[in-house]
Amino acid sequence: MLELSKNGKRYSLKSSTAMPKASGFLWNKNMMIQVTCRGYAIAQFMQPEPSKYTYQPMVEGKIFMLPEQPFFSHSPGRFFYIKDEETGELFSVPYEPCRVDAQDFEFSVGKGDLRWTVKHLGLEIRLELSIPTADVVELWLLEVVNTSGRARKISVYPYIPFGFMSWMNQSAQYRQDLGGVVGSCVTPYQKLEDYYKNKDLKDKTFFLHDRTPDAWEACRDTFEGEGGIHRPTGTQQEMLNCGDALYETPAGVLQYRLQLDAGQQEKFRFLLGPAFDDAEIMATRDKYFADEEFAGSRKAYAEYVESFRGVISIDTPDKHFDNFVNEWLPRQVFYHGDVNRLSTDPQTRNYLQDSMGMSYISPEVTKKAFLWALAQQEESGAMPDGILLREDAELKYINQIPHTDHCVWLPVCLRAYLNETNDFEFLQTEVKDWKGDRVLTVFERISAAMRWLQMDRDERGLNYIAQGDWNDPMNMVGYKGKGVSGWLSVATSYGLQLWADVCEQVGDLVSASQFRQGAEEINQAVNEHIWDGDWYGRGITDDGVLFGSAKDAEGRIFLNPQSWALMAGTPSAEQAQKLLNAVDEQLNTPYGVMMLAPAYTAMRDDVGRVTQKHPGAAENGSIYNHAAAFYAWGLYCVGDAERAYDVVRKMIAGPDEGDLLQRGHIPVSIPNYYRGAYHQFPRTAGRSSQLFNTGTVSWVYRSIIEGLFGLQGCSNGLLVKPNLPAHWPTAHVLRDFRGASFDVKYTRTGEVTALQITVDNKRLAGSVIQSIERGKVYKVVVRLPL
Amino acid sequence: MLELSKNGKRYSLKSSTAMPKASGFLWNKNMMIQVTCRGYAIAQFMQPEPSKYTYQPMVEGKIFMLPEQPFFSHSPGRFFYIKDEETGELFSVPYEPCRVDAQDFEFSVGKGDLRWTVKHLGLEIRLELSIPTADVVELWLLEVVNTSGRARKISVYPYIPFGFMSWMNQSAQYRQDLGGVVGSCVTPYQKLEDYYKNKDLKDKTFFLHDRTPDAWEACRDTFEGEGGIHRPTGTQQEMLNCGDALYETPAGVLQYRLQLDAGQQEKFRFLLGPAFDDAEIMATRDKYFADEEFAGSRKAYAEYVESFRGVISIDTPDKHFDNFVNEWLPRQVFYHGDVNRLSTDPQTRNYLQDSMGMSYISPEVTKKAFLWALAQQEESGAMPDGILLREDAELKYINQIPHTDHCVWLPVCLRAYLNETNDFEFLQTEVKDWKGDRVLTVFERISAAMRWLQMDRDERGLNYIAQGDWNDPMNMVGYKGKGVSGWLSVATSYGLQLWADVCEQVGDLVSASQFRQGAEEINQAVNEHIWDGDWYGRGITDDGVLFGSAKDAEGRIFLNPQSWALMAGTPSAEQAQKLLNAVDEQLNTPYGVMMLAPAYTAMRDDVGRVTQKHPGAAENGSIYNHAAAFYAWGLYCVGDAERAYDVVRKMIAGPDEGDLLQRGHIPVSIPNYYRGAYHQFPRTAGRSSQLFNTGTVSWVYRSIIEGLFGLQGCSNGLLVKPNLPAHWPTAHVLRDFRGASFDVKYTRTGEVTALQITVDNKRLAGSVIQSIERGKVYKVVVRLPL
């Protein structure tokens, strides 16, 4: 039995059996943690590269987060065993590792904390995790209430398996002086130079308590013994052994023996995190245990949470949609803009798109990010494959692979910032090369980037793809230097048009005309070489083969070229209808729109890595939400309100939250994908990747603001051009914009035959609300024909 | 209750409770597998880099084998669940993952197979693993006998968790056509060039049966369900679901529902291994299932096993010692020489020492290895840090770190080959640079190496250490180019003396004299700068600090400089006595001799990585058997029979096999270390690393042959110069030597006051048996004074 309920800003999942893998996540400037309702946790922090403080069994790849992360019995978790000392019964909270079905189980995901309430054997166990706004430390609250109506004797054992910390040196001890178990290791290295890289790493893991335990253990094997993780030998003894781990697998285990009167309640606080040395552990302890029930930290985090508010608050017939857009979507947008997915070298396209989302939350961040990125522009005008966030960072693996699309994100993402802020002065800001003396304005740099993009085309006028474009794993289409990208070509066209608009707005009419003409040429070239009869192909390989084409048995149609062609105005009306039909027929599913279909089931070595990914997962035929978001944006660009809403709604949830939960997801985020290959592998289709790192969210937010509700900034005010789905009779939106507030009521009515807008009861001529005054509240009524 | 018994060439471990982690191992040219008595397995094969076919939960570091490998619930294993269909009772064979204490449990380690017999619930389960001589495939035999005296209904579920194969693409299906479960993955990569590196990898794992099962499952999560690995949900159903794994964690599970009459016996065979494609799987199936009960393969493997015989067979008062030396030691020596620890770039010192051991088993291999290594000598005469075994191999991580000791192993290891074979012609063999045209003889090359070593010294005449010598992790002593190694200096002296002997033997008296004088100079320099009053220091840092010295609180004394000074004749008699006493007092323990003491407990940044390793484990204060073996050899060089025997005996076993088993070891190999830091961390001291990759064994074998029994080849015959411990009244050795057999009887008797040798009843003048005739059996009697 699975049940999801919502209470204010919280979701609650109730379960008696069949535990799902749903999870919530938290982050701050320096860390993030994802915890499943079962108790498994993936935590990461920066120093400056991504690091762990609870470890997987073996050496982990820490570079990127995994979709559909598999768990194992000894995957890192936060486990709390409860033992009835009179009967010997044992269970664990949240659920792992004992997996005992509790009488009541509740997992509650807030914006600033995760909570569990488990009722079992006449006890109520409340567990809560929060984190502070900056320090890397987990703040755990545990409450145990005797609800049985009689006196009880129990033992409570918090158990944090530290995992296999290092093959070089690992140990753990209970530290009376620090008040908890401290694991230590040396990050393995062999080369001398790696010593200098590693020597300042936080190689300690601490698990501290605010109440002295009756016993403890620091060695996993001693604690678990033959009983195993699901019934540790340590819990079968009267007292833990109080031992240490000496090059044995470290763990933090405490034992509290409690005698509880009927109704008695006991509270415990714990701190878990990494540290460099004892002094740091001591400082953390003093700081957080001085804070009663972590109240100060929780308040500060709540304030931080409030800073994630977006620019719209909506009230529509779709309450689930409202809740997600009002509460959770801006939070996920902020997450991306705030921490850049915990990387020191985000891919340029991700960095710019994540920053685009901040236009709606904290435009100063968008501005800074553009300046930071543009300072790393190459002399040719090209943008590098990744943006280094620190002087000592370096472009790693994926960013050493030449991709050709990075420039296109500059005008595309900047447009959202300009729409929102009208900050054209920004274009005149001077940017100095971060490792050189060349100084150019933002406008000059982006113009150079667009010229580079225009130049980086073949004799047909199509953009080269090199070892990949937006779709990373498409790495064998053009590695010989000839292959071209259909998608990038239309994206370039779209970018050139957007930039031509900006050139016009700043009065550079010559450039505007050049760019516009360039876009026109590309559209023609694409229609000549890439149009496949009923949709656009994905590209042409080094050997001149059009792929993503009707003649292909797999990878017959790709979503991205269709989406961006719509943005770029490439297709004629007839072509547009054909491609929309093709997407409906071949890519749309009850769970969303697939990125390509049919998914590749075998290697195709003129396409590359995408064909090696598992069909229906990751990019190979999944419902890759980032691509779906572009499709929604493209649909809004051409005013296709119904299709666009269908795409966005499916991305946010299935038919309802319950359906989404069945697919492994709590609707507090959009995952990077849902499993696709809907016709090929129906058993797994729709399943959530549970990975919340995705370029999707800034585009969804923009699509909802500018597309769905049509509340888009322009140089002279707020353009009102809604695309509400026909089945919504009304909608109500509060929109913050350029210092003013817009209270917008939409009504679909037979009284009008065309869009009719009144502002403060006055009929608006045209569709732009002009001369906006800061601080003013505008009452806007939008009447739509039936 | 733990009980170890020996039956012919087998050891058997019986256990009712408290299962140890004892393990056995097997290898062939292309694979190795270590399996614990619990059922955990570590298997590795080459393609050409070390690869896995059952995977740890996360991405593994595959470069080297880990000592004290930690296991987790989901560590790869070979599990066989048995369920009583009438009572629902479940247990697993061997022991994991159910961990049910069987009525009888037996784990039996042979030279060519591993067997378990488990009696439980009126059933007898026999399990046997063997491997062929070359193919990478595990051959499993399972027998189930109904010993209950009544008819039974049971289900048998072989369960092979394939683990987390790849984040990029993983799946598994039951394949009717192939007869088993096949897991497939794509080794993850992102760079195009890595595609070409990976594309021929064996990314499939097969688990095949010879009897069609009643049901199966290929998805771990479906099989284990909420029951978990210790009580899988699949086993609680009547039938498995017959499902597949689609980007889910793959596993091979079969179900056989059996109705067994009283006494009925059923047999099953299974094949497990990696493959490139279906054709390869089919070929493997056809080849091995055609072989009834794997009889042909077992026979061939047994023959292969017989080829590991060494050159001595001993019969002494110490039966455990006899058994190990006769049966297991040559096997481990052969393993090292045969497969070079499954690496494509063994460290030069390991390669030469492992090859030295082959002098006693297959001297042709030693010869080839020397030629192969010498072809990679640098123009300066220096030897590279690693020897590439394939044209397409490259020097990896550890071999990119400059070490200065590699040349020294040439004369030291070649001496054993020359002693054994008298093959001086070999020295005139021409060796061409493998990537160049320069041709030099073996003699010229080793002479050049010795000159390089002589030259690579500082103004004091001591050898530079750079970023390490034999002790890899001593990487900060001399990285600035000034620090020197006390050990390498005496090792150079020893090497020069050995090479001077060879020069004399081939008539190059000038070189002989130069090398001998060089050795003398080094000995003087060492005595002047490295002697610390009661023992030799370990070296002098870049900043001129002698370490391994009485003034050091940690790392006060190192074993290696003492051992090699004995070999090199560096100390005076008085110094020698002092250093022996110091080793007795500070390094010797009941479990063996520690490599250094006290173990470092904190970083010392003028010493380096050794100080970062965990105290008592790995090289930092452990009873590192490789170093202990050198000490034994050094002791034999000076005729210290008692101490030498003490060292060798402790290395092979503790006081008895039972003690060794308590420390985690079955005496079928010498582990690379036993935990040391005996005084600092007594709880863990003596524990076995269970890692059988170690340079120890060739030295132990040589020490026993040439030192203990004193049956050392020389240019005119067999030198008899025994060092038997005083408490042995007699000993009997059969020694194969240069085509003849020597039946040597040792007696300690009051009848002689000095060593007295008779050969075929004739008193030998001197101690060299000369003019040895091939094919002849010599009866030798050696009388030793009391």
Short mmCIF file of C-alpha atoms in Angstrom, two decimals, chain B residues 32-219:
data_model
loop_
_atom_site.label_atom_id
_atom_site.label_comp_id
_atom_site.label_asym_id
_atom_site.label_seq_id
_atom_site.Cartn_x
_atom_site.Cartn_y
_atom_site.Cartn_z
CA MET B 32 43.01 -16.08 -11.48
CA ILE B 33 40.34 -16.55 -8.89
CA GLN B 34 40.46 -16.39 -5.14
CA VAL B 35 37.47 -17.84 -3.33
CA THR B 36 36.84 -17.70 0.38
CA CYS B 37 35.31 -20.57 2.26
CA ARG B 38 32.23 -18.42 2.63
CA GLY B 39 31.76 -18.19 -1.10
CA TYR B 40 33.04 -14.72 -1.91
CA ALA B 41 35.17 -14.63 -5.00
CA ILE B 42 37.65 -12.28 -6.59
CA ALA B 43 38.25 -13.22 -10.18
CA GLN B 44 40.40 -11.39 -12.66
CA PHE B 45 41.36 -12.01 -16.26
CA MET B 46 43.37 -10.23 -18.94
CA GLN B 47 42.28 -8.58 -22.21
CA PRO B 48 45.06 -7.33 -22.13
CA GLU B 49 44.61 -5.16 -19.05
CA PRO B 50 43.23 -6.78 -15.90
CA SER B 51 39.46 -7.06 -16.16
CA LYS B 52 36.52 -8.35 -14.17
CA TYR B 53 33.47 -10.35 -15.08
CA THR B 54 31.66 -10.15 -11.82
CA TYR B 55 31.69 -6.63 -10.57
CA GLN B 56 31.87 -4.87 -7.29
CA PRO B 57 28.99 -2.57 -6.54
CA MET B 58 30.82 0.48 -7.83
CA VAL B 59 33.54 1.20 -10.32
CA GLU B 60 36.55 -0.72 -9.17
CA GLY B 61 40.21 0.09 -9.18
CA LYS B 62 41.49 -2.92 -11.07
CA ILE B 63 45.17 -2.11 -11.21
CA PHE B 64 46.31 -4.17 -8.27
CA MET B 65 44.98 -6.74 -5.85
CA LEU B 66 44.13 -5.42 -2.43
CA PRO B 67 45.49 -6.86 0.78
CA GLU B 68 42.84 -7.60 3.41
CA GLN B 69 40.16 -7.15 0.74
CA PRO B 70 36.98 -6.09 2.51
CA PHE B 71 33.75 -7.86 1.63
CA PHE B 72 30.24 -6.54 1.60
CA SER B 73 26.89 -8.28 1.43
CA HIS B 74 26.85 -7.73 -2.29
CA SER B 75 30.46 -8.51 -2.97
CA PRO B 76 30.64 -10.85 -5.93
CA GLY B 77 30.05 -14.43 -4.87
CA ARG B 78 28.97 -17.83 -6.08
CA PHE B 79 25.91 -18.64 -4.07
CA PHE B 80 23.70 -21.71 -4.11
CA TYR B 81 20.47 -21.45 -2.12
CA ILE B 82 18.76 -24.64 -1.03
CA LYS B 83 15.12 -24.50 -0.01
CA ASP B 84 13.08 -27.23 1.59
CA GLU B 85 9.82 -26.92 -0.32
CA GLU B 86 7.91 -28.66 2.44
CA THR B 87 9.05 -26.57 5.40
CA GLY B 88 10.20 -23.41 3.66
CA GLU B 89 13.62 -23.62 5.35
CA LEU B 90 16.38 -21.93 3.41
CA PHE B 91 20.15 -22.06 3.55
CA SER B 92 22.94 -21.25 1.16
CA VAL B 93 26.09 -23.00 0.09
CA PRO B 94 28.90 -22.35 0.70
CA TYR B 95 27.74 -20.09 3.56
CA GLU B 96 27.02 -16.62 2.25
CA PRO B 97 24.63 -15.01 1.93
CA CYS B 98 22.26 -16.84 4.33
CA ARG B 99 24.97 -17.53 6.91
CA VAL B 100 23.15 -20.51 8.30
CA ASP B 101 25.35 -22.73 10.45
CA ALA B 102 25.20 -26.10 8.75
CA GLN B 103 25.33 -29.39 10.60
CA ASP B 104 28.58 -30.04 8.78
CA PHE B 105 30.64 -27.69 6.74
CA GLU B 106 33.80 -28.53 4.91
CA PHE B 107 35.92 -26.39 2.62
CA SER B 108 38.63 -28.24 0.84
CA VAL B 109 41.48 -26.56 -1.03
CA GLY B 110 43.30 -28.59 -3.65
CA LYS B 111 46.00 -27.55 -6.03
CA GLY B 112 43.59 -27.71 -8.91
CA ASP B 113 40.17 -27.23 -7.35
CA LEU B 114 38.24 -25.95 -4.41
CA ARG B 115 35.50 -28.03 -2.85
CA TRP B 116 32.81 -27.61 -0.27
CA THR B 117 30.70 -30.25 1.38
CA VAL B 118 27.82 -28.95 3.39
CA LYS B 119 25.44 -31.21 5.27
CA HIS B 120 22.25 -29.65 6.42
CA LEU B 121 18.59 -30.54 6.77
CA GLY B 122 19.22 -34.12 5.70
CA LEU B 123 20.92 -33.04 2.51
CA GLU B 124 24.50 -33.25 1.45
CA ILE B 125 25.61 -30.57 -0.95
CA ARG B 126 28.92 -30.94 -2.72
CA LEU B 127 30.31 -28.05 -4.64
CA GLU B 128 33.46 -27.98 -6.67
CA LEU B 129 35.23 -25.32 -8.68
CA SER B 130 37.93 -25.99 -11.20
CA ILE B 131 39.28 -24.06 -14.14
CA PRO B 132 40.91 -25.12 -17.37
CA THR B 133 44.55 -24.45 -18.16
CA ALA B 134 43.97 -21.53 -20.47
CA ASP B 135 40.35 -20.50 -21.09
CA VAL B 136 38.75 -17.96 -18.83
CA VAL B 137 35.87 -19.99 -17.48
CA GLU B 138 34.87 -21.32 -14.08
CA LEU B 139 33.76 -24.94 -14.09
CA TRP B 140 31.30 -25.62 -11.30
CA LEU B 141 30.04 -29.01 -10.20
CA LEU B 142 27.12 -29.22 -7.83
CA GLU B 143 25.87 -32.43 -6.31
CA VAL B 144 22.84 -32.70 -4.12
CA VAL B 145 22.29 -35.90 -2.16
CA ASN B 146 19.21 -36.74 -0.16
CA THR B 147 20.68 -38.26 2.99
CA SER B 148 17.52 -37.94 5.06
CA GLY B 149 16.24 -41.44 4.45
CA ARG B 150 12.88 -40.18 3.11
CA ALA B 151 11.55 -38.57 -0.03
CA ARG B 152 12.13 -34.81 -0.28
CA LYS B 153 11.00 -31.82 -2.27
CA ILE B 154 13.54 -29.06 -2.60
CA SER B 155 14.48 -26.15 -4.81
CA VAL B 156 18.08 -25.39 -5.70
CA TYR B 157 18.91 -21.85 -6.80
CA PRO B 158 22.37 -21.07 -8.11
CA TYR B 159 22.80 -17.30 -7.77
CA ILE B 160 25.59 -15.34 -9.42
CA PRO B 161 25.25 -11.62 -8.79
CA PHE B 162 26.95 -10.00 -11.76
CA GLY B 163 27.14 -6.73 -9.87
CA PHE B 164 27.04 -3.23 -11.24
CA MET B 165 28.49 -3.91 -14.66
CA SER B 166 28.35 -0.44 -16.16
CA TRP B 167 26.54 2.86 -15.76
CA MET B 168 26.38 3.13 -19.54
CA ASN B 169 24.61 0.00 -20.59
CA GLN B 170 23.90 -3.19 -18.71
CA SER B 171 21.32 -5.91 -19.08
CA ALA B 172 20.83 -9.64 -18.74
CA GLN B 173 18.54 -12.22 -20.26
CA TYR B 174 17.93 -15.90 -19.99
CA ARG B 175 19.00 -17.34 -23.32
CA GLN B 176 17.24 -20.52 -24.29
CA ASP B 177 19.55 -20.88 -27.28
CA LEU B 178 22.71 -20.67 -25.19
CA GLY B 179 21.35 -22.38 -22.11
CA GLY B 180 21.84 -19.87 -19.37
CA VAL B 181 21.79 -16.27 -18.32
CA VAL B 182 23.92 -13.82 -20.24
CA GLY B 183 24.69 -10.37 -18.88
CA SER B 184 25.84 -7.68 -21.29
CA CYS B 185 27.30 -4.27 -20.76
CA VAL B 186 29.30 -1.59 -22.46
CA THR B 187 32.45 -0.60 -20.61
CA PRO B 188 31.84 3.06 -19.93
CA TYR B 189 33.73 5.66 -21.92
CA GLN B 190 33.20 9.15 -23.16
CA LYS B 191 36.22 9.95 -25.29
CA LEU B 192 36.08 8.67 -28.82
CA GLU B 193 39.55 7.13 -28.59
CA ASP B 194 38.41 5.07 -25.63
CA TYR B 195 35.81 3.47 -27.85
CA TYR B 196 38.58 1.92 -29.89
CA LYS B 197 40.32 0.80 -26.72
CA ASN B 198 37.15 -0.79 -25.38
CA LYS B 199 35.43 -2.17 -28.40
CA ASP B 200 37.00 -5.59 -28.29
CA LEU B 201 36.50 -6.08 -24.57
CA LYS B 202 34.60 -9.09 -23.37
CA ASP B 203 31.62 -7.20 -22.04
CA LYS B 204 29.41 -10.23 -21.62
CA THR B 205 29.17 -12.48 -18.56
CA PHE B 206 27.65 -15.89 -19.05
CA PHE B 207 26.29 -18.35 -16.53
CA LEU B 208 25.42 -21.58 -18.34
CA HIS B 209 23.84 -24.82 -17.18
CA ASP B 210 23.90 -28.38 -18.46
CA ARG B 211 20.37 -29.10 -17.19
CA THR B 212 17.40 -26.98 -18.11
CA PRO B 213 16.06 -25.23 -15.02
CA ASP B 214 12.41 -24.96 -14.06
CA ALA B 215 12.64 -21.20 -13.83
CA TRP B 216 15.19 -18.41 -13.85
CA GLU B 217 15.74 -14.72 -13.23
CA ALA B 218 18.21 -12.21 -14.67
CA CYS B 219 17.44 -9.12 -12.57
#
